[in-house]
mmCIF file of C-alpha atoms and ligand atoms in Angstrom:
data_model
loop_
_atom_site.group_PDB
_atom_site.id
_atom_site.type_symbol
_atom_site.label_atom_id
_atom_site.label_comp_id
_atom_site.label_asym_id
_atom_site.label_seq_id
_atom_site.Cartn_x
_atom_site.Cartn_y
_atom_site.Cartn_z
ATOM 1 C CA MET A 513 -79.449 -8.551 15.756
ATOM 2 C CA SER A 514 -78.137 -5.893 13.387
ATOM 3 C CA THR A 515 -78.708 -2.213 14.035
ATOM 4 C CA ILE A 516 -81.233 -2.048 11.209
ATOM 5 C CA GLU A 517 -83.131 -5.110 12.449
ATOM 6 C CA LYS A 518 -83.236 -3.749 15.991
ATOM 7 C CA PHE A 519 -84.385 -0.393 14.676
ATOM 8 C CA ASN A 520 -87.156 -1.855 12.593
ATOM 9 C CA GLU A 521 -88.283 -4.014 15.494
ATOM 10 C CA HIS A 522 -88.659 -1.119 17.922
ATOM 11 C CA VAL A 523 -88.829 2.248 16.179
ATOM 12 C CA MET A 524 -92.085 3.255 14.522
ATOM 13 C CA HIS A 525 -91.942 3.009 10.759
ATOM 14 C CA THR A 526 -92.619 6.662 9.970
ATOM 15 C CA TYR A 527 -89.689 7.153 7.572
ATOM 16 C CA GLY A 528 -88.552 5.549 4.346
ATOM 17 C CA ARG A 529 -84.951 5.102 5.472
ATOM 18 C CA LEU A 530 -81.880 4.209 3.414
ATOM 19 C CA PRO A 531 -80.120 1.015 4.581
ATOM 20 C CA ILE A 532 -77.188 2.983 6.008
ATOM 21 C CA VAL A 533 -76.165 3.266 9.660
ATOM 22 C CA LEU A 534 -74.262 6.503 10.159
ATOM 23 C CA GLU A 535 -71.797 6.243 12.987
ATOM 24 C CA SER A 536 -69.520 9.259 12.957
ATOM 25 C CA GLY A 537 -68.746 12.372 10.996
ATOM 26 C CA SER A 538 -66.224 15.106 10.514
ATOM 27 C CA GLY A 539 -66.751 18.260 8.455
ATOM 28 C CA THR A 540 -68.593 17.330 5.260
ATOM 29 C CA ASP A 541 -67.923 13.600 5.663
ATOM 30 C CA ALA A 542 -70.019 10.954 7.368
ATOM 31 C CA HIS A 543 -68.936 7.378 8.030
ATOM 32 C CA ASP A 544 -71.184 4.349 8.321
ATOM 33 C CA GLU A 545 -70.821 1.263 10.543
ATOM 34 C CA ASP A 546 -68.692 -0.490 7.931
ATOM 35 C CA GLY A 547 -66.331 2.465 7.586
ATOM 36 C CA LYS A 548 -67.695 3.604 4.225
ATOM 37 C CA GLU A 549 -67.321 7.358 3.695
ATOM 38 C CA TYR A 550 -70.028 9.690 2.400
ATOM 39 C CA ILE A 551 -69.955 13.338 1.377
ATOM 40 C CA ASP A 552 -73.054 14.852 2.947
ATOM 41 C CA PHE A 553 -74.863 17.349 0.714
ATOM 42 C CA GLY A 554 -77.899 17.315 2.992
ATOM 43 C CA SER A 555 -76.295 18.164 6.363
ATOM 44 C CA GLY A 556 -78.967 16.341 8.344
ATOM 45 C CA ILE A 557 -81.751 18.303 6.726
ATOM 46 C CA GLY A 558 -79.879 21.558 6.828
ATOM 47 C CA THR A 559 -79.360 21.063 10.559
ATOM 48 C CA ASN A 560 -75.615 20.436 10.720
ATOM 49 C CA SER A 561 -74.928 23.892 9.356
ATOM 50 C CA LEU A 562 -71.242 23.802 10.346
ATOM 51 C CA GLY A 563 -70.859 20.198 9.191
ATOM 52 C CA TYR A 564 -70.231 17.221 11.465
ATOM 53 C CA CYS A 565 -68.588 17.837 14.824
ATOM 54 C CA ASP A 566 -67.065 21.252 14.094
ATOM 55 C CA SER A 567 -64.367 21.594 16.762
ATOM 56 C CA ALA A 568 -65.316 25.031 18.172
ATOM 57 C CA TRP A 569 -68.978 23.976 18.262
ATOM 58 C CA ALA A 570 -68.195 20.627 19.933
ATOM 59 C CA ASP A 571 -65.963 22.367 22.514
ATOM 60 C CA ALA A 572 -68.676 24.893 23.415
ATOM 61 C CA VAL A 573 -71.361 22.226 23.667
ATOM 62 C CA CYS A 574 -69.190 19.919 25.798
ATOM 63 C CA ALA A 575 -68.125 22.777 28.067
ATOM 64 C CA GLN A 576 -71.793 23.690 28.592
ATOM 65 C CA VAL A 577 -72.726 20.066 29.356
ATOM 66 C CA ARG A 578 -70.093 20.094 32.102
ATOM 67 C CA THR A 579 -71.199 23.454 33.519
ATOM 68 C CA ILE A 580 -74.986 23.353 33.644
ATOM 69 C CA GLN A 581 -76.998 21.255 31.201
ATOM 70 C CA HIS A 582 -80.490 22.463 31.993
ATOM 71 C CA THR A 583 -82.574 24.536 34.340
ATOM 72 C CA SER A 584 -86.310 25.056 34.216
ATOM 73 C CA ASN A 585 -87.498 28.280 32.657
ATOM 74 C CA TYR A 586 -88.509 29.467 36.127
ATOM 75 C CA PHE A 587 -84.861 30.512 36.436
ATOM 76 C CA TYR A 588 -82.536 32.596 34.287
ATOM 77 C CA THR A 589 -79.348 31.384 32.624
ATOM 78 C CA LYS A 590 -76.583 33.613 31.296
ATOM 79 C CA ILE A 591 -76.095 31.617 28.107
ATOM 80 C CA GLN A 592 -79.798 32.000 27.156
ATOM 81 C CA ALA A 593 -79.632 35.740 27.864
ATOM 82 C CA ASP A 594 -76.421 36.141 25.859
ATOM 83 C CA TYR A 595 -77.760 34.136 22.932
ATOM 84 C CA ALA A 596 -81.148 35.925 22.911
ATOM 85 C CA GLU A 597 -79.358 39.286 22.848
ATOM 86 C CA LYS A 598 -77.101 38.150 20.029
ATOM 87 C CA LEU A 599 -79.919 36.610 17.953
ATOM 88 C CA CYS A 600 -82.142 39.683 18.308
ATOM 89 C CA THR A 601 -79.274 42.073 17.533
ATOM 90 C CA VAL A 602 -78.166 40.160 14.452
ATOM 91 C CA THR A 603 -81.687 39.672 13.052
ATOM 92 C CA GLY A 604 -83.076 43.057 14.089
ATOM 93 C CA TYR A 605 -85.949 41.588 16.122
ATOM 94 C CA ASP A 606 -87.073 42.694 19.591
ATOM 95 C CA SER A 607 -87.920 39.488 21.406
ATOM 96 C CA VAL A 608 -87.667 35.740 21.067
ATOM 97 C CA PHE A 609 -89.394 32.607 22.374
ATOM 98 C CA PHE A 610 -87.206 29.506 22.426
ATOM 99 C CA CYS A 611 -88.508 26.005 21.750
ATOM 100 C CA ASN A 612 -87.115 22.786 20.306
ATOM 101 C CA SER A 613 -88.245 22.401 16.705
ATOM 102 C CA GLY A 614 -89.649 24.111 13.655
ATOM 103 C CA GLY A 615 -93.159 22.840 14.221
ATOM 104 C CA GLU A 616 -93.116 24.304 17.718
ATOM 105 C CA ALA A 617 -91.699 27.603 16.508
ATOM 106 C CA ASN A 618 -94.613 27.827 14.066
ATOM 107 C CA GLU A 619 -97.116 26.905 16.795
ATOM 108 C CA CYS A 620 -95.743 29.859 18.740
ATOM 109 C CA ALA A 621 -96.079 32.159 15.709
ATOM 110 C CA ILE A 622 -99.681 31.023 15.197
ATOM 111 C CA LYS A 623 -100.486 31.687 18.865
ATOM 112 C CA ILE A 624 -98.901 35.142 18.633
ATOM 113 C CA ALA A 625 -100.907 36.017 15.515
ATOM 114 C CA ARG A 626 -104.210 34.859 16.998
ATOM 115 C CA LYS A 627 -103.630 36.558 20.357
ATOM 116 C CA TYR A 628 -102.481 39.785 18.707
ATOM 117 C CA SER A 629 -105.779 39.832 16.852
ATOM 118 C CA PHE A 630 -107.870 38.694 19.855
ATOM 119 C CA ASP A 631 -106.385 41.391 22.104
ATOM 120 C CA LYS A 632 -107.229 44.082 19.558
ATOM 121 C CA TYR A 633 -110.366 42.880 17.788
ATOM 122 C CA GLY A 634 -111.829 40.108 19.981
ATOM 123 C CA GLU A 635 -113.047 36.704 18.848
ATOM 124 C CA GLY A 636 -113.745 35.637 15.264
ATOM 125 C CA ARG A 637 -110.566 36.916 13.675
ATOM 126 C CA GLY A 638 -108.237 33.929 13.865
ATOM 127 C CA THR A 639 -107.829 32.649 10.320
ATOM 128 C CA ILE A 640 -104.316 32.343 8.931
ATOM 129 C CA VAL A 641 -103.501 32.347 5.217
ATOM 130 C CA THR A 642 -100.745 29.985 4.073
ATOM 131 C CA LEU A 643 -99.537 29.005 0.622
ATOM 132 C CA VAL A 644 -100.141 26.001 -1.584
ATOM 133 C CA ASP A 645 -97.106 23.668 -1.418
ATOM 134 C CA SER A 646 -95.983 25.115 1.906
ATOM 135 C CA PHE A 647 -94.697 22.961 4.743
ATOM 136 C CA HIS A 648 -95.003 24.138 8.336
ATOM 137 C CA GLY A 649 -94.614 21.036 10.494
ATOM 138 C CA ARG A 650 -96.103 17.789 11.783
ATOM 139 C CA THR A 651 -98.208 18.814 14.758
ATOM 140 C CA ILE A 652 -101.951 18.723 14.094
ATOM 141 C CA THR A 653 -102.084 22.515 13.832
ATOM 142 C CA THR A 654 -99.004 22.931 11.655
ATOM 143 C CA LEU A 655 -100.269 20.127 9.414
ATOM 144 C CA SER A 656 -103.465 22.171 9.023
ATOM 145 C CA ALA A 657 -101.303 25.161 8.151
ATOM 146 C CA THR A 658 -99.396 23.126 5.554
ATOM 147 C CA GLY A 659 -100.874 23.776 2.108
ATOM 148 C CA GLN A 660 -100.544 20.259 0.698
ATOM 149 C CA ASP A 661 -103.522 17.909 0.635
ATOM 150 C CA VAL A 662 -101.363 14.803 1.169
ATOM 151 C CA PHE A 663 -100.806 16.000 4.743
ATOM 152 C CA HIS A 664 -104.525 16.411 5.428
ATOM 153 C CA GLN A 665 -105.342 12.739 5.900
ATOM 154 C CA TYR A 666 -106.083 10.265 8.721
ATOM 155 C CA PHE A 667 -105.735 12.604 11.676
ATOM 156 C CA PHE A 668 -109.147 14.247 11.623
ATOM 157 C CA PRO A 669 -110.304 16.559 12.981
ATOM 158 C CA PHE A 670 -107.649 19.041 11.910
ATOM 159 C CA THR A 671 -107.330 22.459 13.540
ATOM 160 C CA PRO A 672 -109.674 24.911 11.822
ATOM 161 C CA GLY A 673 -108.650 28.422 10.856
ATOM 162 C CA PHE A 674 -106.305 27.966 7.897
ATOM 163 C CA VAL A 675 -106.890 28.857 4.252
ATOM 164 C CA HIS A 676 -104.448 28.196 1.425
ATOM 165 C CA THR A 677 -103.749 30.368 -1.591
ATOM 166 C CA PRO A 678 -101.329 29.810 -4.513
ATOM 167 C CA ALA A 679 -97.780 31.126 -4.120
ATOM 168 C CA ASN A 680 -96.848 34.161 -6.200
ATOM 169 C CA ASP A 681 -100.498 34.907 -7.038
ATOM 170 C CA THR A 682 -100.917 38.459 -5.808
ATOM 171 C CA ALA A 683 -104.453 38.872 -7.119
ATOM 172 C CA ALA A 684 -105.704 35.710 -5.408
ATOM 173 C CA LEU A 685 -104.177 36.751 -2.071
ATOM 174 C CA SER A 686 -105.563 40.250 -2.316
ATOM 175 C CA GLU A 687 -109.079 38.963 -3.134
ATOM 176 C CA LEU A 688 -108.956 36.440 -0.318
ATOM 177 C CA ILE A 689 -108.000 39.069 2.245
ATOM 178 C CA ALA A 690 -110.690 41.441 0.975
ATOM 179 C CA SER A 691 -113.403 38.787 1.119
ATOM 180 C CA ASP A 692 -112.615 37.088 4.448
ATOM 181 C CA LYS A 693 -112.779 39.351 7.494
ATOM 182 C CA SER A 694 -111.738 36.510 9.818
ATOM 183 C CA ILE A 695 -108.140 36.630 8.571
ATOM 184 C CA CYS A 696 -105.494 37.712 11.117
ATOM 185 C CA ALA A 697 -102.215 36.635 9.509
ATOM 186 C CA VAL A 698 -100.326 35.502 6.418
ATOM 187 C CA MET A 699 -97.587 32.912 6.798
ATOM 188 C CA ILE A 700 -95.083 32.180 4.019
ATOM 189 C CA GLU A 701 -91.736 30.546 3.342
ATOM 190 C CA PHE A 702 -89.467 32.729 1.163
ATOM 191 C CA VAL A 703 -88.173 29.549 -0.411
ATOM 192 C CA GLN A 704 -90.509 26.596 0.026
ATOM 193 C CA GLY A 705 -88.264 23.749 1.150
ATOM 194 C CA GLU A 706 -90.214 20.507 1.378
ATOM 195 C CA GLY A 707 -92.650 21.814 -1.235
ATOM 196 C CA GLY A 708 -89.979 21.739 -3.965
ATOM 197 C CA VAL A 709 -87.407 24.516 -3.313
ATOM 198 C CA ASN A 710 -89.724 27.132 -4.812
ATOM 199 C CA ARG A 711 -88.525 30.689 -4.446
ATOM 200 C CA MET A 712 -91.052 33.477 -3.973
ATOM 201 C CA GLU A 713 -91.089 36.369 -6.405
ATOM 202 C CA PRO A 714 -89.967 39.655 -4.830
ATOM 203 C CA GLU A 715 -93.138 41.452 -6.020
ATOM 204 C CA PHE A 716 -95.311 38.843 -4.317
ATOM 205 C CA VAL A 717 -93.396 39.193 -1.049
ATOM 206 C CA LYS A 718 -93.717 42.991 -1.185
ATOM 207 C CA GLU A 719 -97.452 42.604 -1.734
ATOM 208 C CA VAL A 720 -97.766 40.235 1.245
ATOM 209 C CA LYS A 721 -96.039 42.878 3.347
ATOM 210 C CA ARG A 722 -98.239 45.672 2.003
ATOM 211 C CA LEU A 723 -101.504 43.752 2.463
ATOM 212 C CA CYS A 724 -100.527 42.810 6.015
ATOM 213 C CA GLU A 725 -99.799 46.429 6.887
ATOM 214 C CA GLU A 726 -102.966 47.716 5.241
ATOM 215 C CA ASN A 727 -105.209 45.196 7.044
ATOM 216 C CA ASP A 728 -103.320 44.984 10.348
ATOM 217 C CA LEU A 729 -102.506 41.306 9.747
ATOM 218 C CA VAL A 730 -99.487 39.578 11.250
ATOM 219 C CA PHE A 731 -96.871 38.762 8.598
ATOM 220 C CA ILE A 732 -95.223 35.489 9.615
ATOM 221 C CA ALA A 733 -92.140 34.151 7.831
ATOM 222 C CA ASP A 734 -91.357 30.483 8.303
ATOM 223 C CA GLU A 735 -87.574 30.526 7.948
ATOM 224 C CA VAL A 736 -87.118 27.176 9.639
ATOM 225 C CA GLN A 737 -85.247 25.934 6.553
ATOM 226 C CA SER A 738 -84.192 29.172 4.817
ATOM 227 C CA GLY A 739 -82.941 30.983 7.925
ATOM 228 C CA MET A 740 -79.611 31.122 9.740
ATOM 229 C CA GLY A 741 -77.334 31.633 6.766
ATOM 230 C CA ARG A 742 -78.743 28.966 4.463
ATOM 231 C CA THR A 743 -79.523 31.399 1.649
ATOM 232 C CA GLY A 744 -76.397 33.540 2.077
ATOM 233 C CA THR A 745 -77.853 36.086 4.499
ATOM 234 C CA VAL A 746 -78.733 35.427 8.128
ATOM 235 C CA LEU A 747 -82.427 35.594 7.160
ATOM 236 C CA ALA A 748 -83.720 35.128 3.611
ATOM 237 C CA SER A 749 -86.065 38.085 4.247
ATOM 238 C CA GLU A 750 -83.068 40.442 3.986
ATOM 239 C CA GLN A 751 -82.747 39.600 0.292
ATOM 240 C CA PHE A 752 -86.419 40.453 -0.273
ATOM 241 C CA GLY A 753 -86.065 43.780 1.514
ATOM 242 C CA VAL A 754 -88.860 43.075 4.006
ATOM 243 C CA LYS A 755 -89.027 42.509 7.742
ATOM 244 C CA PRO A 756 -91.926 40.224 8.704
ATOM 245 C CA ASP A 757 -93.641 40.827 12.060
ATOM 246 C CA VAL A 758 -92.725 37.322 13.188
ATOM 247 C CA THR A 759 -89.988 34.973 11.924
ATOM 248 C CA THR A 760 -89.575 31.343 12.914
ATOM 249 C CA LEU A 761 -86.276 29.456 12.950
ATOM 250 C CA ALA A 762 -85.080 25.929 13.706
ATOM 251 C CA LYS A 763 -83.168 23.323 11.615
ATOM 252 C CA GLY A 764 -79.633 24.805 11.315
ATOM 253 C CA ILE A 765 -79.930 27.265 14.202
ATOM 254 C CA ALA A 766 -77.891 25.275 16.724
ATOM 255 C CA GLY A 767 -75.689 23.241 14.386
ATOM 256 C CA GLY A 768 -77.436 19.911 14.975
ATOM 257 C CA ILE A 769 -78.899 20.266 18.452
ATOM 258 C CA PRO A 770 -82.701 20.523 18.669
ATOM 259 C CA MET A 771 -83.713 24.168 18.927
ATOM 260 C CA GLY A 772 -86.449 26.390 17.569
ATOM 261 C CA ALA A 773 -86.977 30.113 17.913
ATOM 262 C CA CYS A 774 -89.857 32.460 17.240
ATOM 263 C CA LEU A 775 -88.771 36.063 16.747
ATOM 264 C CA ALA A 776 -91.113 39.023 17.093
ATOM 265 C CA GLY A 777 -90.657 42.626 16.047
ATOM 266 C CA GLU A 778 -92.148 45.788 17.550
ATOM 267 C CA LYS A 779 -95.777 44.920 16.689
ATOM 268 C CA CYS A 780 -95.829 41.507 18.405
ATOM 269 C CA LYS A 781 -92.987 41.538 20.911
ATOM 270 C CA ASP A 782 -95.225 41.669 24.003
ATOM 271 C CA VAL A 783 -98.216 39.639 22.784
ATOM 272 C CA LEU A 784 -97.346 36.504 24.743
ATOM 273 C CA THR A 785 -97.547 37.264 28.446
ATOM 274 C CA SER A 786 -96.806 35.268 31.588
ATOM 275 C CA GLY A 787 -98.542 31.889 31.510
ATOM 276 C CA THR A 788 -99.721 32.090 27.886
ATOM 277 C CA HIS A 789 -96.962 29.916 26.418
ATOM 278 C CA GLY A 790 -94.107 27.726 27.526
ATOM 279 C CA SER A 791 -91.675 24.907 26.817
ATOM 280 C CA THR A 792 -89.855 22.699 29.304
ATOM 281 C CA PHE A 793 -86.689 22.472 27.240
ATOM 282 C CA GLY A 794 -86.956 25.731 25.284
ATOM 283 C CA GLY A 795 -83.754 27.780 25.475
ATOM 284 C CA ASN A 796 -81.859 24.848 26.951
ATOM 285 C CA PRO A 797 -78.273 25.910 27.794
ATOM 286 C CA ILE A 798 -76.631 23.208 25.647
ATOM 287 C CA ALA A 799 -78.695 24.248 22.616
ATOM 288 C CA CYS A 800 -77.904 27.919 23.291
ATOM 289 C CA ALA A 801 -74.178 27.157 23.552
ATOM 290 C CA GLY A 802 -74.250 25.391 20.168
ATOM 291 C CA ALA A 803 -76.373 28.140 18.625
ATOM 292 C CA MET A 804 -73.954 30.805 19.863
ATOM 293 C CA VAL A 805 -71.090 29.199 17.938
ATOM 294 C CA VAL A 806 -73.269 28.985 14.815
ATOM 295 C CA ILE A 807 -74.285 32.650 14.940
ATOM 296 C CA ASP A 808 -70.716 33.782 15.706
ATOM 297 C CA ARG A 809 -69.543 31.878 12.624
ATOM 298 C CA LEU A 810 -72.321 33.276 10.417
ATOM 299 C CA THR A 811 -71.446 36.811 11.409
ATOM 300 C CA SER A 812 -67.682 36.360 11.069
ATOM 301 C CA GLU A 813 -66.008 38.430 8.351
ATOM 302 C CA GLY A 814 -66.882 37.246 4.849
ATOM 303 C CA PHE A 815 -68.599 33.998 5.887
ATOM 304 C CA LEU A 816 -72.024 34.681 4.367
ATOM 305 C CA ASP A 817 -70.516 36.156 1.182
ATOM 306 C CA GLU A 818 -68.729 32.862 0.819
ATOM 307 C CA VAL A 819 -72.034 30.969 1.282
ATOM 308 C CA GLN A 820 -73.490 33.011 -1.576
ATOM 309 C CA ARG A 821 -70.439 32.359 -3.755
ATOM 310 C CA LYS A 822 -70.546 28.643 -3.057
ATOM 311 C CA GLY A 823 -74.266 28.554 -3.818
ATOM 312 C CA TRP A 824 -73.626 30.296 -7.105
ATOM 313 C CA TYR A 825 -70.683 27.997 -7.893
ATOM 314 C CA ILE A 826 -72.763 24.862 -7.259
ATOM 315 C CA THR A 827 -75.615 26.260 -9.348
ATOM 316 C CA GLN A 828 -73.367 26.995 -12.341
ATOM 317 C CA LYS A 829 -71.834 23.537 -12.211
ATOM 318 C CA LEU A 830 -75.274 21.918 -12.010
ATOM 319 C CA LEU A 831 -76.534 23.911 -14.974
ATOM 320 C CA ASP A 832 -73.609 22.569 -17.025
ATOM 321 C CA MET A 833 -74.543 18.958 -16.287
ATOM 322 C CA ASP A 834 -76.345 16.613 -18.614
ATOM 323 C CA GLY A 835 -79.658 15.576 -17.122
ATOM 324 C CA VAL A 836 -80.245 18.906 -15.383
ATOM 325 C CA GLU A 837 -83.110 20.968 -16.701
ATOM 326 C CA GLY A 838 -82.780 23.846 -14.269
ATOM 327 C CA VAL A 839 -81.860 24.927 -10.770
ATOM 328 C CA THR A 840 -84.078 26.658 -8.209
ATOM 329 C CA GLY A 841 -83.569 28.110 -4.751
ATOM 330 C CA MET A 842 -81.307 30.644 -3.119
ATOM 331 C CA GLY A 843 -77.758 30.513 -1.754
ATOM 332 C CA MET A 844 -77.018 27.004 -0.534
ATOM 333 C CA MET A 845 -80.684 25.962 -0.558
ATOM 334 C CA ILE A 846 -80.742 24.347 -3.979
ATOM 335 C CA GLY A 847 -83.348 22.456 -5.985
ATOM 336 C CA VAL A 848 -82.349 20.556 -9.103
ATOM 337 C CA ILE A 849 -84.919 19.982 -11.832
ATOM 338 C CA LEU A 850 -84.007 16.755 -13.605
ATOM 339 C CA THR A 851 -84.684 16.217 -17.295
ATOM 340 C CA LYS A 852 -85.657 12.572 -16.954
ATOM 341 C CA ALA A 853 -84.146 10.895 -13.899
ATOM 342 C CA ASN A 854 -86.360 10.146 -10.917
ATOM 343 C CA ALA A 855 -85.132 12.120 -7.902
ATOM 344 C CA HIS A 856 -85.480 9.251 -5.457
ATOM 345 C CA ASP A 857 -83.584 6.880 -7.749
ATOM 346 C CA VAL A 858 -80.807 9.457 -7.953
ATOM 347 C CA LEU A 859 -80.769 9.732 -4.158
ATOM 348 C CA GLU A 860 -80.372 5.940 -3.793
ATOM 349 C CA LYS A 861 -77.652 5.686 -6.436
ATOM 350 C CA ALA A 862 -75.802 8.656 -4.937
ATOM 351 C CA ALA A 863 -75.773 7.016 -1.502
ATOM 352 C CA GLU A 864 -74.318 3.841 -3.053
ATOM 353 C CA LYS A 865 -71.555 5.942 -4.570
ATOM 354 C CA GLY A 866 -70.865 7.845 -1.346
ATOM 355 C CA LEU A 867 -72.905 11.024 -1.723
ATOM 356 C CA LEU A 868 -75.838 11.894 0.537
ATOM 357 C CA ILE A 869 -78.489 14.155 -0.987
ATOM 358 C CA LEU A 870 -82.135 15.035 -0.349
ATOM 359 C CA THR A 871 -85.215 15.329 -2.505
ATOM 360 C CA ALA A 872 -88.131 17.769 -2.474
ATOM 361 C CA LYS A 873 -91.145 16.642 -4.484
ATOM 362 C CA GLU A 874 -89.712 15.696 -7.927
ATOM 363 C CA LYS A 875 -86.473 17.634 -7.443
ATOM 364 C CA VAL A 876 -83.104 16.729 -6.006
ATOM 365 C CA ARG A 877 -82.477 19.037 -3.061
ATOM 366 C CA LEU A 878 -79.057 20.077 -1.823
ATOM 367 C CA LEU A 879 -78.439 21.700 1.575
ATOM 368 C CA PRO A 880 -74.676 21.257 2.017
ATOM 369 C CA PRO A 881 -73.016 22.347 5.248
ATOM 370 C CA LEU A 882 -72.345 26.090 5.032
ATOM 371 C CA THR A 883 -68.676 25.365 5.766
ATOM 372 C CA ILE A 884 -68.154 23.000 2.812
ATOM 373 C CA SER A 885 -64.915 23.464 0.844
ATOM 374 C CA TYR A 886 -64.773 23.897 -2.947
ATOM 375 C CA GLU A 887 -62.821 20.654 -3.101
ATOM 376 C CA GLN A 888 -65.658 18.750 -1.416
ATOM 377 C CA ILE A 889 -68.234 20.503 -3.610
ATOM 378 C CA ASP A 890 -66.346 19.348 -6.708
ATOM 379 C CA LYS A 891 -66.022 15.824 -5.370
ATOM 380 C CA GLY A 892 -69.738 15.540 -4.573
ATOM 381 C CA LEU A 893 -70.877 17.095 -7.829
ATOM 382 C CA GLU A 894 -68.628 14.729 -9.775
ATOM 383 C CA ILE A 895 -70.522 11.797 -8.249
ATOM 384 C CA LEU A 896 -73.864 13.403 -9.098
ATOM 385 C CA LYS A 897 -72.714 14.103 -12.641
ATOM 386 C CA GLY A 898 -71.706 10.466 -13.108
ATOM 387 C CA ILE A 899 -75.125 9.277 -11.972
ATOM 388 C CA LEU A 900 -77.075 11.710 -14.144
ATOM 389 C CA SER A 901 -74.981 10.848 -17.213
ATOM 390 C CA GLU A 902 -75.920 7.180 -16.826
ATOM 391 C CA VAL A 903 -79.685 7.750 -16.835
HETATM 392 C C1 LIG B 38 -88.580 21.309 8.640
HETATM 393 C C2 LIG B 38 -89.540 22.406 8.579
HETATM 394 C C3 LIG B 38 -90.524 22.587 9.568
HETATM 395 C C4 LIG B 38 -90.721 21.606 10.695
HETATM 396 O O1 LIG B 38 -89.621 21.572 11.543
HETATM 397 P P1 LIG B 38 -89.470 20.411 12.652
HETATM 398 O O2 LIG B 38 -88.217 20.775 13.389
HETATM 399 O O3 LIG B 38 -89.383 19.118 11.920
HETATM 400 O O4 LIG B 38 -90.689 20.498 13.502
HETATM 401 C C5 LIG B 38 -91.352 23.683 9.473
HETATM 402 N N1 LIG B 38 -91.228 24.567 8.473
HETATM 403 C C6 LIG B 38 -90.294 24.436 7.503
HETATM 404 C C7 LIG B 38 -90.190 25.471 6.431
HETATM 405 C C8 LIG B 38 -89.426 23.351 7.522
HETATM 406 O O5 LIG B 38 -88.518 23.205 6.543
#
């Protein structure tokens, strides 16, 4: 039985997969079972931030596996302490809760927001505002938080306590907060990833911050996709000049090992107390060892400037291509508006020609490894250009 047959026989059919079996990778390149080579402009889904099997990252992970792979969170480990210190120092936050995915990081943020409000104001103030076209995860509660109706099917009853308002509509948000006294938090993505690589307007973000301060709401930033260098700064929030009360991270944080993190600043750092939250694997030493290499790389001299430059370079080249109507996003989180091609058709044709890309709604989405070379960028974009010129 072939790998694909075996897979389809035994793994639940929750994804529309391409008929490709990826076997190994190095840097920007992935190889399938038949030895065909692909340039990966999706890096997992922004998870393999240093590309495939970066040697310093692989060494640190392997060394950790051979030292101590896991302990329960009823003990301390040095690597978790070292990484927590580093992550908080670099991001400017006070405390962190470690988990294993973006959905879980958002669950933690939601619990923090509701408990912050409960501790101060009691029951009845637990509603969280999220944005239309947001994506916050696949758990029942994070699906409820997600502001897209397609996700609100089948799994009834959904968790109550979420209201959605259009992105970049300051008046609507302000009216909503004024009219609903049950609101305790606002949760946004600075660049909506799954929702179509939609970047927030700086004035809207400033207004979210101001309204949260004025009404003692918890400002939550879901930086699961935009965080950890993806946009050219460690956090995308830096480029908007705001510091949310809570920021969630996952995807690229540990270079391809499952990890999530929920960061809290002064206002919320002590909200979760002993016994109120937990995760068996959260802060796992192997994940922390991988994450340490990622954060060391991000903070190395000139690295993030280079991410910004590469993002700009890719954007310019895309804008010069036939078939491209416009480009959205920030840094190396890039959405391509196509004039007439269907994004999923482009994705399939690109894979045939040895280029792996992503889509987001009707756009092509690119999340190349942050370490990609200009040579590989050119090579990948040449393939994309060829496809778009044929449509
Ligand atoms: C991917 C994503 C999530 C969900 O992360 P998982 O690790 O799949 O649970 C949540 N929020 C955003 C913005 C994401 O891009």
